[in-house]
């Protein structure tokens, strides 16, 4: 991978981190506890709790993805960026463009 390619991927990582941080802020806002209600509103509250559970799972996944991107941002400065941790072969450039947090090539990921 050339230095120019690394710079482009680094920019993508930074953009992805920025977008994800904004999404996480919204998800955190939507994860606030749902206040209790009267019995006639129980069905609506149950639906809201189900939505909140889904939101919390998305939030958890988003936080993990953010950590992976932040780690990739640190690795992009090293010569090992884009090298598979399993087979030590170069990870396909197209894969790194799409998923810059990748640490394994497609063959080793399977």
Backbone as JSON Lines, residues from 0, in Angstrom:
{"i":0,"aa":"X","n":[0.85,-1.17,0.0],"ca":[0.0,0.0,0.0],"c":[0.9,1.24,0.0]}
{"i":1,"aa":"X","n":[0.61,2.15,-0.89],"ca":[1.43,3.36,-0.99],"c":[1.04,4.36,0.11]}
{"i":2,"aa":"X","n":[1.92,5.34,0.32],"ca":[1.63,6.37,1.31],"c":[0.4,7.18,0.92]}
{"i":3,"aa":"X","n":[0.22,7.41,-0.38],"ca":[-0.95,8.15,-0.87],"c":[-2.24,7.38,-0.55]}
{"i":4,"aa":"X","n":[-2.2,6.07,-0.76],"ca":[-3.37,5.23,-0.45],"c":[-3.66,5.26,1.06]}
{"i":5,"aa":"X","n":[-2.59,5.21,1.86],"ca":[-2.76,5.27,3.31],"c":[-3.39,6.6,3.73]}
{"i":6,"aa":"X","n":[-2.97,7.69,3.1],"ca":[-3.53,9.01,3.43],"c":[-5.03,9.05,3.13]}
{"i":7,"aa":"X","n":[-5.41,8.49,1.99],"ca":[-6.83,8.47,1.62],"c":[-7.64,7.63,2.61]}
{"i":8,"aa":"X","n":[-7.09,6.5,2.99],"ca":[-7.77,5.63,3.95],"c":[-7.84,6.31,5.31]}
{"i":9,"aa":"X","n":[-6.77,7.01,5.69],"ca":[-6.76,7.75,6.96],"c":[-7.87,8.8,6.98]}
{"i":10,"aa":"X","n":[-8.04,9.51,5.88],"ca":[-9.13,10.5,5.79],"c":[-10.49,9.84,5.94]}
{"i":11,"aa":"X","n":[-10.66,8.68,5.31],"ca":[-11.93,7.95,5.42],"c":[-12.18,7.54,6.87]}
{"i":12,"aa":"X","n":[-11.14,7.06,7.53],"ca":[-11.27,6.66,8.94],"c":[-11.72,7.86,9.77]}
{"i":13,"aa":"X","n":[-11.07,9.0,9.57],"ca":[-11.42,10.2,10.33],"c":[-12.87,10.63,10.06]}
{"i":14,"aa":"X","n":[-13.29,10.56,8.81],"ca":[-14.67,10.89,8.46],"c":[-15.65,9.91,9.11]}
{"i":15,"aa":"X","n":[-15.32,8.62,9.04],"ca":[-16.18,7.6,9.64],"c":[-16.3,7.79,11.15]}
{"i":16,"aa":"X","n":[-15.19,8.13,11.8],"ca":[-15.2,8.37,13.24],"c":[-16.12,9.55,13.56]}
{"i":17,"aa":"X","n":[-16.0,10.62,12.8],"ca":[-16.83,11.81,13.02],"c":[-18.32,11.48,12.89]}
{"i":18,"aa":"X","n":[-18.68,10.76,11.83],"ca":[-20.07,10.37,11.6],"c":[-20.57,9.48,12.73]}
{"i":19,"aa":"X","n":[-19.75,8.5,13.1],"ca":[-20.15,7.55,14.13],"c":[-20.32,8.23,15.49]}
{"i":20,"aa":"X","n":[-19.45,9.18,15.81],"ca":[-19.59,9.89,17.08],"c":[-20.91,10.66,17.14]}
{"i":21,"aa":"X","n":[-21.31,11.24,16.03],"ca":[-22.59,11.96,15.98],"c":[-23.76,10.98,16.13]}
{"i":22,"aa":"X","n":[-23.66,9.83,15.47],"ca":[-24.71,8.82,15.58],"c":[-24.82,8.29,17.01]}
{"i":23,"aa":"X","n":[-23.68,8.08,17.64],"ca":[-23.66,7.59,19.02],"c":[-24.32,8.6,19.95]}
{"i":24,"aa":"X","n":[-24.07,9.87,19.75],"ca":[-24.7,10.9,20.58],"c":[-26.23,10.83,20.48]}
{"i":25,"aa":"X","n":[-26.73,10.63,19.28],"ca":[-28.18,10.5,19.08],"c":[-28.69,9.23,19.75]}
{"i":26,"aa":"X","n":[-27.97,8.13,19.57],"ca":[-28.38,6.87,20.18],"c":[-28.39,6.96,21.7]}
{"i":27,"aa":"X","n":[-27.4,7.65,22.26],"ca":[-27.35,7.81,23.72],"c":[-28.55,8.62,24.21]}
{"i":28,"aa":"X","n":[-28.91,9.63,23.45],"ca":[-30.09,10.43,23.8],"c":[-31.35,9.56,23.81]}
{"i":29,"aa":"X","n":[-31.44,8.65,22.85],"ca":[-32.61,7.78,22.74],"c":[-32.58,6.61,23.72]}
{"i":30,"aa":"X","n":[-31.48,6.46,24.45],"ca":[-31.34,5.35,25.39],"c":[-31.71,5.72,26.82]}
{"i":31,"aa":"X","n":[-32.17,6.92,27.0],"ca":[-32.56,7.35,28.35],"c":[-33.72,6.49,28.84]}
{"i":32,"aa":"X","n":[-33.8,6.28,30.16],"ca":[-34.88,5.45,30.71],"c":[-36.26,6.0,30.35]}
{"i":33,"aa":"X","n":[-37.18,5.08,30.12],"ca":[-38.55,5.45,29.79],"c":[-39.33,5.58,31.1]}
{"i":34,"aa":"X","n":[-39.97,6.73,31.32],"ca":[-40.72,6.91,32.57],"c":[-41.92,5.97,32.64]}
{"i":35,"aa":"X","n":[-42.27,5.6,33.87],"ca":[-43.44,4.74,34.03],"c":[-44.7,5.52,33.68]}
{"i":36,"aa":"X","n":[-45.75,4.78,33.37],"ca":[-46.99,5.43,32.92],"c":[-48.2,4.75,33.55]}
{"i":37,"aa":"X","n":[-49.33,5.26,33.22],"ca":[-50.56,4.66,33.74],"c":[-50.89,3.39,32.96]}
{"i":38,"aa":"X","n":[-51.71,2.48,33.52],"ca":[-52.01,1.19,32.88],"c":[-52.57,1.3,31.47]}
{"i":39,"aa":"X","n":[-53.32,2.36,31.18],"ca":[-53.91,2.48,29.84],"c":[-52.85,2.73,28.77]}
{"i":40,"aa":"X","n":[-51.67,3.17,29.2],"ca":[-50.58,3.43,28.25],"c":[-49.56,2.3,28.25]}
{"i":41,"aa":"X","n":[-49.87,1.18,28.89],"ca":[-48.91,0.09,29.06],"c":[-48.42,-0.47,27.72]}
{"i":42,"aa":"X","n":[-49.32,-0.64,26.75],"ca":[-48.93,-1.19,25.45],"c":[-47.93,-0.27,24.76]}
{"i":43,"aa":"X","n":[-48.19,1.02,24.79],"ca":[-47.27,1.98,24.19],"c":[-45.92,1.92,24.9]}
{"i":44,"aa":"X","n":[-45.94,1.84,26.2],"ca":[-44.69,1.78,26.97],"c":[-43.93,0.5,26.63]}
{"i":45,"aa":"X","n":[-44.63,-0.61,26.49],"ca":[-43.99,-1.88,26.12],"c":[-43.33,-1.76,24.75]}
{"i":46,"aa":"X","n":[-44.01,-1.14,23.82],"ca":[-43.43,-0.92,22.49],"c":[-42.19,-0.04,22.58]}
{"i":47,"aa":"X","n":[-42.29,1.02,23.39],"ca":[-41.15,1.93,23.56],"c":[-39.96,1.19,24.17]}
{"i":48,"aa":"X","n":[-40.24,0.31,25.12],"ca":[-39.16,-0.46,25.75],"c":[-38.5,-1.39,24.74]}
{"i":49,"aa":"X","n":[-39.31,-1.98,23.85],"ca":[-38.75,-2.83,22.8],"c":[-37.88,-2.02,21.86]}
{"i":50,"aa":"X","n":[-38.35,-0.84,21.49],"ca":[-37.56,0.05,20.64],"c":[-36.27,0.46,21.33]}
{"i":51,"aa":"X","n":[-36.37,0.72,22.62],"ca":[-35.19,1.12,23.38],"c":[-34.17,-0.02,23.45]}
{"i":52,"aa":"X","n":[-34.65,-1.24,23.58],"ca":[-33.74,-2.39,23.61],"c":[-32.98,-2.51,22.29]}
{"i":53,"aa":"X","n":[-33.69,-2.34,21.19],"ca":[-33.04,-2.37,19.87],"c":[-32.03,-1.23,19.78]}
{"i":54,"aa":"X","n":[-32.42,-0.05,20.21],"ca":[-31.54,1.12,20.2],"c":[-30.27,0.84,21.0]}
{"i":55,"aa":"X","n":[-30.42,0.22,22.17],"ca":[-29.26,-0.08,23.02],"c":[-28.3,-1.06,22.35]}
{"i":56,"aa":"X","n":[-28.83,-2.03,21.63],"ca":[-27.98,-2.98,20.91],"c":[-27.22,-2.27,19.78]}
{"i":57,"aa":"X","n":[-27.91,-1.38,19.07],"ca":[-27.25,-0.61,18.01],"c":[-26.17,0.29,18.63]}
{"i":58,"aa":"X","n":[-26.47,0.88,19.77],"ca":[-25.51,1.74,20.47],"c":[-24.26,0.94,20.86]}
{"i":59,"aa":"X","n":[-24.46,-0.24,21.39],"ca":[-23.34,-1.09,21.79],"c":[-22.47,-1.45,20.57]}
{"i":60,"aa":"X","n":[-23.11,-1.82,19.47],"ca":[-22.39,-2.16,18.24],"c":[-21.65,-0.94,17.7]}
{"i":61,"aa":"X","n":[-22.27,0.21,17.76],"ca":[-21.66,1.45,17.27],"c":[-20.44,1.83,18.09]}
{"i":62,"aa":"X","n":[-20.54,1.66,19.4],"ca":[-19.38,1.96,20.26],"c":[-18.2,1.04,19.95]}
{"i":63,"aa":"X","n":[-18.49,-0.23,19.73],"ca":[-17.44,-1.18,19.37],"c":[-16.8,-0.79,18.03]}
{"i":64,"aa":"X","n":[-17.63,-0.43,17.07],"ca":[-17.12,-0.01,15.76],"c":[-16.25,1.24,15.9]}
{"i":65,"aa":"X","n":[-16.65,2.17,16.76],"ca":[-15.86,3.38,16.99],"c":[-14.48,3.03,17.53]}
{"i":66,"aa":"X","n":[-14.42,2.12,18.48],"ca":[-13.14,1.68,19.04],"c":[-12.27,1.06,17.94]}
{"i":67,"aa":"X","n":[-12.88,0.24,17.1],"ca":[-12.13,-0.39,16.01],"c":[-11.57,0.67,15.05]}
{"i":68,"aa":"X","n":[-12.36,1.68,14.75],"ca":[-11.9,2.75,13.86],"c":[-10.79,3.57,14.52]}
{"i":69,"aa":"X","n":[-10.93,3.84,15.81],"ca":[-9.89,4.59,16.52],"c":[-8.58,3.81,16.54]}
{"i":70,"aa":"X","n":[-8.67,2.5,16.71],"ca":[-7.48,1.65,16.66],"c":[-6.86,1.67,15.26]}
{"i":71,"aa":"X","n":[-7.71,1.64,14.24],"ca":[-7.22,1.69,12.86],"c":[-6.51,3.01,12.6]}
{"i":72,"aa":"X","n":[-7.01,4.09,13.17],"ca":[-6.38,5.4,13.0],"c":[-4.98,5.4,13.6]}
{"i":73,"aa":"X","n":[-4.79,4.68,14.69],"ca":[-3.45,4.55,15.27],"c":[-2.56,3.66,14.41]}
{"i":74,"aa":"X","n":[-3.12,2.56,13.9],"ca":[-2.35,1.61,13.1],"c":[-1.94,2.16,11.74]}
{"i":75,"aa":"X","n":[-2.75,3.06,11.18],"ca":[-2.47,3.54,9.83],"c":[-1.1,4.22,9.75]}
{"i":76,"aa":"X","n":[-0.59,4.64,10.89],"ca":[0.72,5.3,10.94],"c":[1.88,4.3,10.98]}
{"i":77,"aa":"X","n":[1.55,3.02,11.09],"ca":[2.59,2.0,11.22],"c":[2.76,1.22,9.92]}
{"i":78,"aa":"X","n":[3.9,0.58,9.75],"ca":[4.12,-0.23,8.54],"c":[3.24,-1.49,8.5]}
{"i":79,"aa":"X","n":[2.66,-1.88,9.63],"ca":[1.84,-3.09,9.68],"c":[0.39,-2.85,9.28]}
{"i":80,"aa":"X","n":[0.03,-1.59,9.05],"ca":[-1.35,-1.3,8.63],"c":[-1.61,-1.95,7.29]}
{"i":81,"aa":"X","n":[-2.71,-2.69,7.2],"ca":[-3.06,-3.37,5.96],"c":[-2.42,-4.74,5.81]}
{"i":82,"aa":"X","n":[-1.76,-5.2,6.87],"ca":[-1.15,-6.53,6.86],"c":[-2.0,-7.44,7.77]}
{"i":83,"aa":"X","n":[-2.37,-8.59,7.27],"ca":[-3.2,-9.54,8.01],"c":[-2.46,-10.04,9.25]}
{"i":84,"aa":"X","n":[-3.14,-10.02,10.39],"ca":[-2.52,-10.48,11.63],"c":[-2.39,-12.01,11.67]}
{"i":85,"aa":"X","n":[-3.12,-12.7,10.81],"ca":[-3.07,-14.17,10.78],"c":[-1.97,-14.67,9.84]}
{"i":86,"aa":"X","n":[-2.08,-14.33,8.57],"ca":[-1.17,-14.89,7.56],"c":[-0.02,-13.94,7.2]}
{"i":87,"aa":"X","n":[-0.09,-12.71,7.68],"ca":[0.92,-11.68,7.44],"c":[1.04,-11.27,5.98]}
{"i":88,"aa":"X","n":[0.0,-11.55,5.2],"ca":[-0.06,-11.09,3.81],"c":[-0.78,-9.75,3.78]}
{"i":89,"aa":"X","n":[-0.59,-9.02,2.69],"ca":[-1.26,-7.73,2.55],"c":[-2.76,-7.93,2.37]}
{"i":90,"aa":"X","n":[-3.54,-7.17,3.11],"ca":[-4.99,-7.19,2.96],"c":[-5.33,-6.42,1.69]}
{"i":91,"aa":"X","n":[-6.27,-6.94,0.92],"ca":[-6.63,-6.3,-0.35],"c":[-6.97,-4.83,-0.13]}
{"i":92,"aa":"X","n":[-6.45,-3.99,-1.02],"ca":[-6.65,-2.55,-0.92],"c":[-8.14,-2.19,-0.91]}
{"i":93,"aa":"X","n":[-8.91,-2.85,-1.75],"ca":[-10.35,-2.56,-1.81],"c":[-11.02,-2.85,-0.46]}
{"i":94,"aa":"X","n":[-10.61,-3.93,0.19],"ca":[-11.16,-4.24,1.52],"c":[-10.79,-3.14,2.52]}
{"i":95,"aa":"X","n":[-9.56,-2.67,2.46],"ca":[-9.12,-1.63,3.39],"c":[-9.84,-0.31,3.11]}
{"i":96,"aa":"X","n":[-10.18,-0.06,1.87],"ca":[-10.93,1.16,1.54],"c":[-12.34,1.1,2.12]}
{"i":97,"aa":"X","n":[-12.93,-0.09,2.08],"ca":[-14.31,-0.26,2.54],"c":[-14.37,-0.44,4.05]}
{"i":98,"aa":"X","n":[-13.47,-1.28,4.58],"ca":[-13.45,-1.56,6.03],"c":[-12.03,-1.33,6.55]}
{"i":99,"aa":"X","n":[-11.66,-0.06,6.73],"ca":[-10.28,0.24,7.13],"c":[-9.89,-0.29,8.5]}
{"i":100,"aa":"X","n":[-10.87,-0.71,9.28],"ca":[-10.57,-1.28,10.59],"c":[-10.18,-2.75,10.51]}
{"i":101,"aa":"X","n":[-10.21,-3.32,9.31],"ca":[-9.9,-4.75,9.12],"c":[-8.48,-5.06,9.57]}
{"i":102,"aa":"X","n":[-8.35,-6.17,10.27],"ca":[-7.02,-6.65,10.68],"c":[-6.71,-8.01,10.06]}
{"i":103,"aa":"X","n":[-7.7,-8.56,9.35],"ca":[-7.52,-9.86,8.69],"c":[-7.96,-9.76,7.24]}
{"i":104,"aa":"X","n":[-7.29,-10.53,6.4],"ca":[-7.69,-10.61,4.99],"c":[-8.97,-11.46,4.9]}
{"i":105,"aa":"X","n":[-9.58,-11.45,3.75],"ca":[-10.84,-12.18,3.57],"c":[-10.64,-13.67,3.83]}
{"i":106,"aa":"X","n":[-9.55,-14.23,3.34],"ca":[-9.29,-15.67,3.5],"c":[-9.18,-16.06,4.98]}
{"i":107,"aa":"X","n":[-8.52,-15.23,5.77],"ca":[-8.35,-15.54,7.19],"c":[-9.58,-15.17,8.02]}
{"i":108,"aa":"X","n":[-10.4,-14.3,7.52],"ca":[-11.61,-13.87,8.23],"c":[-12.65,-14.98,8.25]}
{"i":109,"aa":"X","n":[-12.62,-15.83,7.23],"ca":[-13.63,-16.89,7.08],"c":[-13.45,-17.98,8.09]}
